[in-house]
C-alpha positions as a Python dict, from the first residue, in 0.01 Angstrom:
ca = {
    (1, 'M'): (0, 0, 0),
    (2, 'I'): (107, 359, -64),
    (3, 'K'): (35, 632, 190),
    (4, 'N'): (151, 993, 145),
    (5, 'R'): (324, 876, -176),
    (6, 'A'): (545, 629, 15),
    (7, 'L'): (526, 248, 33),
    (8, 'T'): (404, 114, 368),
    (9, 'G'): (461, -258, 313),
    (10, 'E'): (98, -337, 394),
    (11, 'V'): (-76, -576, 153),
    (12, 'I'): (-450, -527, 97),
    (13, 'A'): (-678, -789, -57),
    (14, 'V'): (-908, -718, -352),
    (15, 'D'): (-1247, -586, -232),
    (16, 'A'): (-1120, -513, 120),
    (17, 'P'): (-1406, -319, 280),
    (18, 'N'): (-1388, 47, 383),
    (19, 'R'): (-1045, 117, 235),
    (20, 'D'): (-970, 400, -8),
    (21, 'A'): (-615, 271, -35),
    (22, 'I'): (-359, 314, -309),
    (23, 'I'): (-214, -30, -372),
    (24, 'S'): (93, 0, -595),
    (25, 'R'): (71, 283, -853),
    (26, 'V'): (-24, 648, -830),
    (27, 'I'): (-53, 906, -1108),
    (28, 'W'): (-67, 1254, -955),
    (29, 'L'): (-289, 1490, -1152),
    (30, 'R'): (-243, 1859, -1218),
    (31, 'G'): (-578, 2003, -1330),
    (32, 'M'): (-555, 2193, -1656),
    (33, 'E'): (-907, 2339, -1647),
    (34, 'R'): (-999, 2623, -1411),
    (35, 'Q'): (-1247, 2409, -1214),
    (36, 'N'): (-977, 2144, -1161),
    (37, 'S'): (-679, 2372, -1099),
    (38, 'A'): (-647, 2264, -733),
    (39, 'A'): (-619, 1892, -816),
    (40, 'H'): (-243, 1880, -755),
    (41, 'D'): (-262, 2065, -423),
    (42, 'R'): (-553, 1841, -315),
    (43, 'C'): (-348, 1529, -405),
    (44, 'I'): (-601, 1404, -660),
    (45, 'Y'): (-468, 1087, -823),
    (46, 'I'): (-546, 813, -1069),
    (47, 'H'): (-485, 495, -872),
    (48, 'E'): (-605, 142, -824),
    (49, 'T'): (-842, 42, -548),
    (50, 'P'): (-894, -268, -338),
    (51, 'E'): (-1269, -196, -361),
    (52, 'E'): (-1307, -295, -727),
    (53, 'R'): (-1679, -359, -678),
    (54, 'H'): (-1723, 21, -664),
    (55, 'I'): (-1552, 95, -998),
    (56, 'G'): (-1777, 319, -1207),
    (57, 'K'): (-1953, 466, -902),
    (58, 'S'): (-1878, 791, -722),
    (59, 'F'): (-1708, 642, -419),
    (60, 'S'): (-1377, 820, -356),
    (61, 'F'): (-1261, 1150, -212),
    (62, 'G'): (-1195, 1298, -557),
    (63, 'C'): (-951, 1049, -706),
    (64, 'I'): (-1011, 840, -1014),
    (65, 'R'): (-1000, 477, -906),
    (66, 'M'): (-933, 193, -1148),
    (67, 'R'): (-889, -184, -1142),
    (68, 'S'): (-531, -278, -1054),
    (69, 'R'): (-452, -436, -1392),
    (70, 'D'): (-587, -129, -1575),
    (71, 'V'): (-394, 128, -1373),
    (72, 'I'): (-72, -73, -1412),
    (73, 'T'): (-120, -64, -1792),
    (74, 'L'): (-192, 309, -1779),
    (75, 'Y'): (102, 380, -1543),
    (76, 'D'): (341, 196, -1772),
    (77, 'S'): (211, 392, -2073),
    (78, 'V'): (229, 753, -1950),
    (79, 'H'): (515, 982, -1852),
    (80, 'I'): (559, 1288, -1634),
    (81, 'G'): (412, 1592, -1806),
    (82, 'M'): (186, 1391, -2036),
    (83, 'H'): (-164, 1535, -2081),
    (84, 'V'): (-439, 1293, -1977),
    (85, 'T'): (-802, 1350, -2069),
    (86, 'I'): (-1063, 1223, -1822),
    (87, 'S'): (-1390, 1118, -1985),
    (88, 'E'): (-1713, 956, -1875),
    (89, 'K'): (-1733, 775, -2209),
    (90, 'S'): (-1647, 407, -2232),
    (91, 'I'): (-1327, 296, -2400),
    (92, 'D'): (-1540, 148, -2680),
    (93, 'E'): (-1703, 488, -2741),
    (94, 'L'): (-1368, 669, -2741),
    (95, 'L'): (-1205, 421, -2978),
    (96, 'R'): (-1501, 373, -3212),
    (97, 'G'): (-1359, 357, -3560),
    (98, 'E'): (-999, 347, -3437),
    (99, 'K'): (-771, 52, -3379),
    (100, 'P'): (-664, 40, -3014),
    (101, 'T'): (-288, 58, -2977),
    (102, 'L'): (-254, 73, -2600),
    (103, 'L'): (-516, -167, -2471),
    (104, 'S'): (-501, -543, -2491),
}
């Protein structure tokens, strides 16, 4: 588990109740739009969650939570300074008509 951007050594099981934990990867966001400009100061992240049953529901304190396997793929595909667009659309909607190059 990661707490305050440092590894703690604690291991948390998938769907562990009442935990908004960061398991192994964290992507720290810097809001580019006026309404999101405080994201970095508020420590808003993209990270995995042990509570995968809540994916797709508003259940965090502002972070974007993903399944572990998905955030690992994303983490390995982005770099510091890269612009990331957050969308409510599904991956299928975003990639309609395009061949996916990142996702497997």
